[in-house]
Coordinates of C-alpha atoms in Angstrom, one line a residue:
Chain A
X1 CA 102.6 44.7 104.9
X2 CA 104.5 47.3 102.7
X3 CA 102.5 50.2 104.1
X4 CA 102.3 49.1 107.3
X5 CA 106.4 49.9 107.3
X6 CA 106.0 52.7 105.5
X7 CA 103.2 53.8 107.8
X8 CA 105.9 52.8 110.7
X9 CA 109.0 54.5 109.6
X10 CA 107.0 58.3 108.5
X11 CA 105.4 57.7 111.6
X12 CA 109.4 57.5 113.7
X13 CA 110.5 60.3 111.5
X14 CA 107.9 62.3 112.9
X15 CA 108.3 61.3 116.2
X16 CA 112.1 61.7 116.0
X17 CA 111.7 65.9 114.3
X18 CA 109.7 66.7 117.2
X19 CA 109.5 70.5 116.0
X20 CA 108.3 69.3 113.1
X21 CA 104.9 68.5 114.7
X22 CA 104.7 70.2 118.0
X23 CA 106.0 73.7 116.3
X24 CA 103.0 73.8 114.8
X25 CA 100.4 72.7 117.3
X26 CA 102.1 75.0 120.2
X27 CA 102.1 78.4 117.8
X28 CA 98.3 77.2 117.2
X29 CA 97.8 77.4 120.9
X30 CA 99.4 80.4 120.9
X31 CA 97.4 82.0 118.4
X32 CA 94.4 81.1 120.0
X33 CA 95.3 82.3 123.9
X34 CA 96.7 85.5 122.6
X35 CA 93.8 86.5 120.5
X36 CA 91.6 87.3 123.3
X37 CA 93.7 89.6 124.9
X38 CA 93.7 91.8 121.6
X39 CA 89.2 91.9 122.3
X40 CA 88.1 94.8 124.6
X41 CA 87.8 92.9 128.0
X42 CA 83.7 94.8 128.1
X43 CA 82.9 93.9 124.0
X44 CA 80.6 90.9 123.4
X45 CA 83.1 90.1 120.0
X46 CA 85.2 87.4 121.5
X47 CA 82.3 84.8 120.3
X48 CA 81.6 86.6 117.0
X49 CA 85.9 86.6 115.8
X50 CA 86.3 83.7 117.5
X51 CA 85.3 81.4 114.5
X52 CA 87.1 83.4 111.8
X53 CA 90.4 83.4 113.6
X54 CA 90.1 79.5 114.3
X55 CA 89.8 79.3 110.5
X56 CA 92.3 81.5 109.5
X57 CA 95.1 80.1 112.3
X58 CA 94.0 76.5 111.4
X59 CA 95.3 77.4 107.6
X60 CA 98.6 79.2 108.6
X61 CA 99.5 76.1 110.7
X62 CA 98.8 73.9 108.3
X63 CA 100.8 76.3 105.5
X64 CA 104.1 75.8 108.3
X65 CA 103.3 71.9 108.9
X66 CA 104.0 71.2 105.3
X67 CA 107.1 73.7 105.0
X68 CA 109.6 71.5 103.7
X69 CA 107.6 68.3 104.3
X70 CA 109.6 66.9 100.8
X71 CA 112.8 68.8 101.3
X72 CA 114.4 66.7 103.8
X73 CA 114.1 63.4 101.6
X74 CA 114.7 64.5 98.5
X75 CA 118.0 65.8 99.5
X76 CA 118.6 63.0 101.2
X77 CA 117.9 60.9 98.5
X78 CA 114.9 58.6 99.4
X79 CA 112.8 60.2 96.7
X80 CA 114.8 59.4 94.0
X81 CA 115.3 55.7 95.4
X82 CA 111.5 55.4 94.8
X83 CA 111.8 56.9 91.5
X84 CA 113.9 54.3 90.1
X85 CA 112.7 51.1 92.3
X86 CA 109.4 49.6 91.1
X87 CA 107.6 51.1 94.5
X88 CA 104.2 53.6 94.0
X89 CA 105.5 57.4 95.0
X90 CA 102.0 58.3 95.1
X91 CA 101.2 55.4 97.9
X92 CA 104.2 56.5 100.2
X93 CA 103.0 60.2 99.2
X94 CA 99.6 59.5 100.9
X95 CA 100.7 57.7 103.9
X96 CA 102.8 60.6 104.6
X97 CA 100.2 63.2 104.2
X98 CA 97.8 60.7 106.7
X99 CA 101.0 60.7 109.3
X100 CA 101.5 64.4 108.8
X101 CA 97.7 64.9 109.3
X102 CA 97.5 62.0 112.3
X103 CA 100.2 64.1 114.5
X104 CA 99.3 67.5 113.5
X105 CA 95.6 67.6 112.0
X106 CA 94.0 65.7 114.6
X107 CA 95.6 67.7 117.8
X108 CA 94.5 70.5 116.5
X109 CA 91.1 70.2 115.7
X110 CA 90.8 68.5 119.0
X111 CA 92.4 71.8 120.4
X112 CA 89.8 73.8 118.2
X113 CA 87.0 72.4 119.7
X114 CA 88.3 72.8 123.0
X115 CA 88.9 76.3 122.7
X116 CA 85.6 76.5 121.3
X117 CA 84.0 75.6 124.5
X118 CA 86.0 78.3 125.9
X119 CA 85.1 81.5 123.5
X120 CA 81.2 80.2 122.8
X121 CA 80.4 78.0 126.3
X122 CA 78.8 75.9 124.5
X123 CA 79.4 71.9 124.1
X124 CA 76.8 70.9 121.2
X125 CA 79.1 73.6 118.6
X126 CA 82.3 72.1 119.5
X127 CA 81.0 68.4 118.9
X128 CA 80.0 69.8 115.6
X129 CA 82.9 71.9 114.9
X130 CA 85.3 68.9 115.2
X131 CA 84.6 67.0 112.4
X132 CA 84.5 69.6 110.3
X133 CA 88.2 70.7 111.6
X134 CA 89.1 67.0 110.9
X135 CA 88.3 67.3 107.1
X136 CA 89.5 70.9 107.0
X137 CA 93.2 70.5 108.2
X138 CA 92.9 67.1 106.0
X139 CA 92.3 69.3 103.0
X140 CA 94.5 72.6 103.5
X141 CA 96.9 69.7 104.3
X142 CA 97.2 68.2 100.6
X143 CA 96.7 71.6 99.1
X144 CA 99.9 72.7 100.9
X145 CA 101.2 69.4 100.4
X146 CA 100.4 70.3 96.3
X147 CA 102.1 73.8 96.7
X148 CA 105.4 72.1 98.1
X149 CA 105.8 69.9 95.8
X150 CA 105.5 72.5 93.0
X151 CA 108.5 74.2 94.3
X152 CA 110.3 71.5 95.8
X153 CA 113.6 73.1 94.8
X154 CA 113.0 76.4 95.2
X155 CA 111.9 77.1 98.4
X156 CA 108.6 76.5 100.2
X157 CA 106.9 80.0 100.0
X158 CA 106.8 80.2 96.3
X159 CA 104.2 76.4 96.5
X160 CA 102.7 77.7 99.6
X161 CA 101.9 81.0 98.2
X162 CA 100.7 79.6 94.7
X163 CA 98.5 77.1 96.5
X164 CA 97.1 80.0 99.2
X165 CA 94.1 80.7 96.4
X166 CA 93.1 77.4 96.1
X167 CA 92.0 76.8 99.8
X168 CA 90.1 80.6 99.6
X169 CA 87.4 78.7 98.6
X170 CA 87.7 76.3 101.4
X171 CA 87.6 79.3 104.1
X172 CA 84.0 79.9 102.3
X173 CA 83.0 76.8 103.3
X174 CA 84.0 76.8 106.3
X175 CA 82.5 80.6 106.5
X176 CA 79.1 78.8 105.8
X177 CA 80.3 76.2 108.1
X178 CA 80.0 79.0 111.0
X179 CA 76.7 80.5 110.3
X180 CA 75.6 76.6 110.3
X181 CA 76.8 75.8 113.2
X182 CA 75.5 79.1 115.3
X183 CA 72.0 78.9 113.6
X184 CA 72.0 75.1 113.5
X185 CA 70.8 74.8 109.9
X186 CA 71.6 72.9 106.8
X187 CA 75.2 71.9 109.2
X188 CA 75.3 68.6 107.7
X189 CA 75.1 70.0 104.0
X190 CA 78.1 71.5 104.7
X191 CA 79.8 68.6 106.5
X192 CA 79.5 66.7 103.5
X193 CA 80.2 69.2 100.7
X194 CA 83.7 69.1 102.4
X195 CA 84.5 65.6 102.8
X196 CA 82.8 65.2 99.3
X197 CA 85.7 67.7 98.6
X198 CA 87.8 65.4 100.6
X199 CA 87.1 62.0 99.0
X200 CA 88.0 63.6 95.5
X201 CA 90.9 65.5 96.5
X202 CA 92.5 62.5 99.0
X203 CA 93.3 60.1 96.6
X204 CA 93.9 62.1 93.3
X205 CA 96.2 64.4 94.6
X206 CA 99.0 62.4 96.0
X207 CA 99.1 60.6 92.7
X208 CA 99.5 64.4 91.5
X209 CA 102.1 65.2 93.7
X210 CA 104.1 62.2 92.9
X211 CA 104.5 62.8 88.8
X212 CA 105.5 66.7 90.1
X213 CA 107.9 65.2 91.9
X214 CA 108.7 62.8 89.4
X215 CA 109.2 65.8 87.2
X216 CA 111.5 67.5 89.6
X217 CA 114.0 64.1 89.6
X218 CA 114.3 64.2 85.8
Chain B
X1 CA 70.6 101.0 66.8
X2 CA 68.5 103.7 68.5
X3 CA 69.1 107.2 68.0
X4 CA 71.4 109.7 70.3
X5 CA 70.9 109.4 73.7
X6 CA 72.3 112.3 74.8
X7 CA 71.5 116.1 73.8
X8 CA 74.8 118.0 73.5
X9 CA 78.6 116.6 73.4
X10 CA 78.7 117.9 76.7
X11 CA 75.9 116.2 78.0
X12 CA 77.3 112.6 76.4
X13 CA 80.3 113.8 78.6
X14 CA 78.7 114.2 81.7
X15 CA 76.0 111.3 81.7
X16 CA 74.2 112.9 84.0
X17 CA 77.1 112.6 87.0
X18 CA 78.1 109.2 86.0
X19 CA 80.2 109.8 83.3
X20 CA 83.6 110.3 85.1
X21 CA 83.1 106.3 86.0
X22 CA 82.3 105.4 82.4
X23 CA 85.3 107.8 80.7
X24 CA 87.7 106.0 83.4
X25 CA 86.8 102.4 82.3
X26 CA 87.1 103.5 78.6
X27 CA 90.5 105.4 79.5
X28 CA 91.5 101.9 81.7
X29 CA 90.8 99.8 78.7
X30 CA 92.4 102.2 76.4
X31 CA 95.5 102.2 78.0
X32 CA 95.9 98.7 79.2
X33 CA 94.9 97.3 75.6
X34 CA 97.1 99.5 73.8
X35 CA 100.5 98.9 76.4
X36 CA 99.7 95.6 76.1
X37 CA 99.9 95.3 72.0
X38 CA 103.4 98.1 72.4
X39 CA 105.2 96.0 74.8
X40 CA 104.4 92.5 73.2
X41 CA 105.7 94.8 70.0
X42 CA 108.5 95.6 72.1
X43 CA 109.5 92.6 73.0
X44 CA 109.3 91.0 70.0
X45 CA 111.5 93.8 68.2
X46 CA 114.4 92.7 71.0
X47 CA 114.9 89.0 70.7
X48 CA 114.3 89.9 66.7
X49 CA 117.5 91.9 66.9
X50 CA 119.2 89.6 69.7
X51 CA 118.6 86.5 67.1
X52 CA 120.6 88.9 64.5
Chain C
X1 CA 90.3 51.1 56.5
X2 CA 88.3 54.4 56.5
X3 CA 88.7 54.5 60.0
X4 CA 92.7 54.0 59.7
X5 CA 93.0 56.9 57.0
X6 CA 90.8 59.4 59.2
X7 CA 93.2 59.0 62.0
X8 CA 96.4 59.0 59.3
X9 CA 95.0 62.4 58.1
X10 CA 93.8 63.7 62.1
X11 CA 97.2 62.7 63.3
X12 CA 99.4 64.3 60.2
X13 CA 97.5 67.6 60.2
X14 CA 98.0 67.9 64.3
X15 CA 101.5 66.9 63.6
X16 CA 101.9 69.8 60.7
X17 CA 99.5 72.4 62.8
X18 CA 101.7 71.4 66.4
X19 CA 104.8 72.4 65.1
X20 CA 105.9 75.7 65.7
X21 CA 107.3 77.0 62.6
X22 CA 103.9 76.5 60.8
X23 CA 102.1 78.1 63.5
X24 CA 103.9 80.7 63.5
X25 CA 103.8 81.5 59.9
X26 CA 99.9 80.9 59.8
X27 CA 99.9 83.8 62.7
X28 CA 101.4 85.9 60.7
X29 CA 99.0 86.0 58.0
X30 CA 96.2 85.7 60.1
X31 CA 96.8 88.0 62.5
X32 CA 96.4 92.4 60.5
X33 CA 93.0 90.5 59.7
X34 CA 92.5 89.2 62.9
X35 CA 93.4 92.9 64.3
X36 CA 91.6 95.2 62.1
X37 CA 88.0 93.4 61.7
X38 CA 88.1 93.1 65.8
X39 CA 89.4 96.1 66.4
X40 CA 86.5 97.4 64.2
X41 CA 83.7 95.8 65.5
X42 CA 85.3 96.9 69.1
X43 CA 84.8 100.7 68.4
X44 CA 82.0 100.3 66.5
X45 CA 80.3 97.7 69.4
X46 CA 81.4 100.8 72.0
X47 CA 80.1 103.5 70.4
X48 CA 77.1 102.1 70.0
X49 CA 76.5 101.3 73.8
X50 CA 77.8 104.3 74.8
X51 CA 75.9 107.1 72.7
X52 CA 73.7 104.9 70.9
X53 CA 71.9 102.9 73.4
X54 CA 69.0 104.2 75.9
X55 CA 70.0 104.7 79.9
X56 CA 69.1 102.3 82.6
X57 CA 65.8 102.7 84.6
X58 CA 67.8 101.7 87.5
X59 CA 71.8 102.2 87.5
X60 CA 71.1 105.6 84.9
X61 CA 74.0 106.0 82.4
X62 CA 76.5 104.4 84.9
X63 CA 75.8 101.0 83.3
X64 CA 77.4 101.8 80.4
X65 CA 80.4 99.9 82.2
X66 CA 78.5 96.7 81.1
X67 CA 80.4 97.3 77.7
X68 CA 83.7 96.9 79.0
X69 CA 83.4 94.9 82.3
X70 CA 81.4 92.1 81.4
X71 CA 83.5 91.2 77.9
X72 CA 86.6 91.4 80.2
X73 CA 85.2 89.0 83.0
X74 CA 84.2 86.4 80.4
X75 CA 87.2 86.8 78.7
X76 CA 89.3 86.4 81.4
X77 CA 87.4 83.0 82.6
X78 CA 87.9 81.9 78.8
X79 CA 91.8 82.5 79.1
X80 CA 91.7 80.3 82.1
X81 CA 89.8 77.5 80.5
X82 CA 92.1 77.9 77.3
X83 CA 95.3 77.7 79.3
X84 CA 94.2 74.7 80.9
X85 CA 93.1 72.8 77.8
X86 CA 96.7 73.5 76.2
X87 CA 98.6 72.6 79.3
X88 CA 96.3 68.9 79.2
X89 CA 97.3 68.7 75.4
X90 CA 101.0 69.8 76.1
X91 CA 100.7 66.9 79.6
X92 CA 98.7 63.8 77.7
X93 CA 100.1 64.3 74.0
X94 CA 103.7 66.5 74.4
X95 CA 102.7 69.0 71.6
X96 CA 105.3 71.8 72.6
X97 CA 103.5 74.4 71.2
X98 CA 100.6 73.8 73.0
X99 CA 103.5 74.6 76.1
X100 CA 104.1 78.0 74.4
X101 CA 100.6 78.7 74.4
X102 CA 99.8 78.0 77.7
X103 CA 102.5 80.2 78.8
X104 CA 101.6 83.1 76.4
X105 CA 98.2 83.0 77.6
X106 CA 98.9 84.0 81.7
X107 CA 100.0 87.5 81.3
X108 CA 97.1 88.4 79.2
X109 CA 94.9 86.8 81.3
X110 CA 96.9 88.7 84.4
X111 CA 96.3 91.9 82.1
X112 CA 92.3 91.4 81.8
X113 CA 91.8 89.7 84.9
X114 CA 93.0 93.2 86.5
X115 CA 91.0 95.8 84.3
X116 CA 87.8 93.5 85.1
X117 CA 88.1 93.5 88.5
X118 CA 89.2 97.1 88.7
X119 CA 86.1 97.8 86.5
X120 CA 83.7 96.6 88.6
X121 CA 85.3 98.2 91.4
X122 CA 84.7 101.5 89.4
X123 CA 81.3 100.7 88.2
X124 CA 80.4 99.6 92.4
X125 CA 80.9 102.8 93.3
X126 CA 77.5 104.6 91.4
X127 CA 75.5 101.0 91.6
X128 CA 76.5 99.5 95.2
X129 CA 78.2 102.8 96.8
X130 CA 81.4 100.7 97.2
X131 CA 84.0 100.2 95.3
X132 CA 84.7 96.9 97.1
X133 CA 82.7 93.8 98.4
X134 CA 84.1 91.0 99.7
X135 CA 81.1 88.5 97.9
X136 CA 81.3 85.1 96.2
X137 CA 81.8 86.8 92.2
X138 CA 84.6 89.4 93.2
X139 CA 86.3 87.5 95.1
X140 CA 86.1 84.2 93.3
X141 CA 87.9 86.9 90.5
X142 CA 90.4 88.0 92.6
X143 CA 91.4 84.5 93.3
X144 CA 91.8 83.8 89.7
X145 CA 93.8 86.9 89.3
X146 CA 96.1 85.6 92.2
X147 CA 96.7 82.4 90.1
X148 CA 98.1 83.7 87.1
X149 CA 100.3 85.7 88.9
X150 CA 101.3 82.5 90.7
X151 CA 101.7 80.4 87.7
X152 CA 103.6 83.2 86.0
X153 CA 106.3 83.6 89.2
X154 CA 106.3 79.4 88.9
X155 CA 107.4 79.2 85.7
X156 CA 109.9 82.6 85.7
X157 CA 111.5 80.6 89.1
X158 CA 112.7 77.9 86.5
X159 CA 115.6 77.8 84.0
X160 CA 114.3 75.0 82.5
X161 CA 111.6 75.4 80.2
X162 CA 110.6 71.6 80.3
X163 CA 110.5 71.3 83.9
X164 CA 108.8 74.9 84.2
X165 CA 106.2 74.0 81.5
X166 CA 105.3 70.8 83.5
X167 CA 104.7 72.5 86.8
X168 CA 103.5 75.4 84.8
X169 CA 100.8 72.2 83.5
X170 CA 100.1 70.6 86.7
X171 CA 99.2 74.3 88.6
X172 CA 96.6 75.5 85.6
X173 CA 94.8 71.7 85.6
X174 CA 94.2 72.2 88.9
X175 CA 93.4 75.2 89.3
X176 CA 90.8 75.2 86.5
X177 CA 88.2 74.2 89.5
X178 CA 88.0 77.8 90.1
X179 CA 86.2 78.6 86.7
X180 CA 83.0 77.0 87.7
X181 CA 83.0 78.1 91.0
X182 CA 83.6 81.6 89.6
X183 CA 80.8 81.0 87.1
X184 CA 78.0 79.4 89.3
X185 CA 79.2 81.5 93.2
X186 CA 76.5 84.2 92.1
X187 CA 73.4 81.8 92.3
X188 CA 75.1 79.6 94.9
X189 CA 75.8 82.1 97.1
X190 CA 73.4 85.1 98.2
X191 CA 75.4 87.8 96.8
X192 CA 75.8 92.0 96.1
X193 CA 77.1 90.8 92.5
X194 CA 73.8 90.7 90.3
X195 CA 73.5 87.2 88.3
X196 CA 74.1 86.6 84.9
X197 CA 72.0 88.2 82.6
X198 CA 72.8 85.5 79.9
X199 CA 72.7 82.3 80.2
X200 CA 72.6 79.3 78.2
X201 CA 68.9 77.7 78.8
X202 CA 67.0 80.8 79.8
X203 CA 65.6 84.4 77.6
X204 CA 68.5 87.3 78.3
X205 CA 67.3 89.5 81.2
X206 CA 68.8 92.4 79.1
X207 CA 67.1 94.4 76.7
X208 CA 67.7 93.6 73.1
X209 CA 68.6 97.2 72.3
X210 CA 71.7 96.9 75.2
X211 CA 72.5 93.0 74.4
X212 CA 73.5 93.4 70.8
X213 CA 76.2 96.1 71.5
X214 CA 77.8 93.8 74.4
X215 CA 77.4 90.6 72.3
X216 CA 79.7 93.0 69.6
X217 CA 81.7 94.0 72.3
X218 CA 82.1 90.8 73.4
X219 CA 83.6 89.7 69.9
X220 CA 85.9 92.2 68.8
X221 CA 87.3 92.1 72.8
X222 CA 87.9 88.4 72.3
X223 CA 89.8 89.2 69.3
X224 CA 92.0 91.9 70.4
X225 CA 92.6 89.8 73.1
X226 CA 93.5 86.9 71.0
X227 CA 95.8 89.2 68.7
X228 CA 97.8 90.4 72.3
X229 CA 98.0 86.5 72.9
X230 CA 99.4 85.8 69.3
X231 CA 101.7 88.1 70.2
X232 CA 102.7 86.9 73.1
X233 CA 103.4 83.7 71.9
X234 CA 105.6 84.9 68.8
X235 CA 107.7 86.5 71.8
X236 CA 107.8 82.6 73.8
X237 CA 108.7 81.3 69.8
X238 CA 111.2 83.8 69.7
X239 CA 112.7 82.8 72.9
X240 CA 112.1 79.5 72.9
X241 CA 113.1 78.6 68.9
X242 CA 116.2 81.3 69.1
X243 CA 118.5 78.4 67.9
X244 CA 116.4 76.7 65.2
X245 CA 117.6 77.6 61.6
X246 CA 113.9 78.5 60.1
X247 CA 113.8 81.8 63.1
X248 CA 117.5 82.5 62.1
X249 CA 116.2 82.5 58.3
X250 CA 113.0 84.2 58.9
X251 CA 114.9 87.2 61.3

């Protein structure tokens, strides 16, 4: 019942800072129209950067989706009423990541795919790439998520930038990811080395994030 | 441990082409260890006489 | 009873060894001995792989590099794994010296980090005919480069030191994951970097007359290195400890 509210009210915040979620999305679809026009209209690259830029625009998004995700209530206070009431930080740090990820993750691996269709012409690599989006922008989300809260005071470039090595190894993944999907091998090894990444990193690192931010209320 | 692999100074110097990579490293490792132990040195001499 | 006097004894000696004052003053005793046998068996480890040792069927003389690249690369993993076993002891037990450790350890393992990767940059150039490669081992090393200079500007972007040394804490735990996938991206992933040449389970690939000069090297690098660390963490004492009457006496 107690999630379900805090479910309800992260979910009105959202829908109240609407540049909060649709900044993102729109200068994702503006990454991805304008790229084109960059490609030789005669070259045959559009298909072979196509892929990379996805990956690359997917994890700046993400980086400005979680600028400030804390700032707001900690200065307003909610953060430390949850430090000194009985209630789990780490619980209502989760459920905000899953909103943040619900308006902003999902959209944009939906657009992903779509554009997909566009660049490759192809249906059968979009209904692959999708899921794999769905995990990605779900991980670079709570590694940002991780960043922010490290510098929760002090601006959110200093967490973003510390955290930026940590997803490299995601891209990697997702690099692999690629060459699976155009070659249609070993695509589901992948697909579940990154949720297995997932399921670790899902639970464990909100319960992170909230002793940081514990630390930060001290 | 083998004997001299080279035949002159010169040629030790040389390594057959390759030795400007290998006297770089050395001069690399020479110069980042021994900044390294003079500014820690440094450093340590400043708060020494700041405590004083 | 035996059990309760084995942990009265662990628990004293941790307490004595944990507090700073006595570190510091076993440091200082340890550490001209410390230098001068590793600085010895350094030159004497590099001058026996550089003159002493026959050239490469393959790579010719240019491997010679292995001397100083590959002690630095392990090194600089090590510091990693070091810094992030004192920031769990500093998190789980609050031993504040393991704290100043932690914190001492990031610049020298910025410092090595560096000359290893611009080692193998140099030695690329005769081997691979590039100085750069963007596969799994180089830039797995890069990315650990990245995070001591981010874990460094985190706790710099703190006045104070408990706050900073907790982030500081949090950052190197979790970013520890990269030492494996350093460690295990050359057989993972088909890569220009060649794979280890010692390993745990199997025979060295290396000759013995090459693999005793880098096992040397190997040693009297981690020393220096660990006297450049001591160092450094008489400077965080220093800075730390300013106030505490045992630095004012021993100043």
């Amino acid at each position: 019942m107690e999630l379900l509210l805090i479910l309800k009210n992260e979910a009105l915040k959202l829908v109240k800072k609407t540049r909060a979620w649709l900044g993102p999305i729109l200068i994702f679809i503006l990454i991805m129209v304008a790229f084109p026009l960059t490609v030789e209209l005669t070259s045959n690259n559009l298909s072979d950067a196509f892929y990379p830029v996805l990956f690359i625009s997917i994890l700046l998004v993400m980086m400005l989706a979680t600028e400030d995700i804390f700032l707001e209530d900690y200065e307003d206070g909610t953060l430390e009423l949850f430090f000194i009431s009985e209630k789990s930080l780490s619980q209502w740090v989760f459920l905000k990541i899953f909103m943040h990820w619900l308006f902003i993750g999902v959209p944009i691996s939906l657009l992903g795919a779509f554009f997909n269709i566009g660049a490759n012409n192809d249906l059968a690599s979009s209904l692959m790439l999708f899921p794999a989006l769905l995990i990605a922008t779900y991980i670079f989300l709570i590694l940002f998520c991780f960043g922010n809260s490290l510098s929760l005071t002090k601006g959110s470039v200093l967490g973003t930038l510390i955290t930026l090595p940590l997803t490299l190894p995601i891209l990697v993944v997702l690099g692999k990811l690629n060459t699976a999907i155009i070659f249609n091998i070993s695509y589901f090894e992948f697909l579940i080395l990154l949720f297995g990444i997932l399921s670790i990193i899902i639970f464990a690192f909100p319960a992170i994030i909230s002793r940081i931010i514990k630390t930060h209320l001290e | 441990m083998s004997k001299f692999a080279f035949s002159s100074f010169s040629d030790a110097m040389n390594m057959d082409g390759h030795g400007i990579y290998v006297w770089i490293v050395f001069a690399l490792f020479f110069i980042a260890l021994s900044t390294s132990f003079f500014i820690f040195n440094l450093l340590i001499k400043k708060y020494k006489k700041r405590i004083k | 009873m035996l059990r309760e006097i084995l942990i009265i004894v662990i628990k004293k000696f941790i307490h004595q060894f944990a507090s700073p004052k006595t570190y510091f003053y076993q440091v200082n005793r340890l550490y001209p001995w410390l230098l001068y046998i590793s600085l010895s068996i350094y030159v004497f480890a590099i001058i026996w792989g550089l003159f002493f040792t026959p050239k490469d069927f393959v790579q010719g003389h240019s491997y010679r590099i292995i001397y100083f690249h590959v002690p630095a690369s392990f090194i600089a993993q090590s510091l990693y794994a070091a810094m992030a076993i004192s920031s769990a002891v500093f998190l789980i037990w609050r031993v504040k010296l393991a704290a100043y450790l932690a914190r001492s350890i990031a610049p020298v393992g910025a410092m090595v980090t560096f000359i290893a990767l611009a080692s193998g940059s140099i030695w690329g150039i005769p081997t691979w005919g590039t100085w750069w490669e963007w596969d799994a081992r180089i830039t797995s090393t890069l990315i650990l480069f990245i995070m001591y200079l981010g874990l460094i500007s985190l706790h710099n972007s703190f006045n104070n030191f408990d706050k900073a040394d907790k982030l500081f804490s949090y950052l190197s735990i979790i970013g520890f994951v990269q030492i494996p996938i350093i460690k295990k991206s050359v057989d993972w992933w088909s890569s220009l970097h060649q794979p280890a040449s010692i390993t745990i389970s199997d025979k060295p690939s290396i000759d013995p007359s090459m693999l005793y000069p880098l096992f040397m090297a190997m040693i009297g690098f981690a020393g220096l290195v660990a006297c450049i660390v001591i160092l450094s963490s008489k400077v965080q004492i220093y800075i730390r400890e300013k106030n505490k009457n045992w630095v004012k006496d021993y100043v």
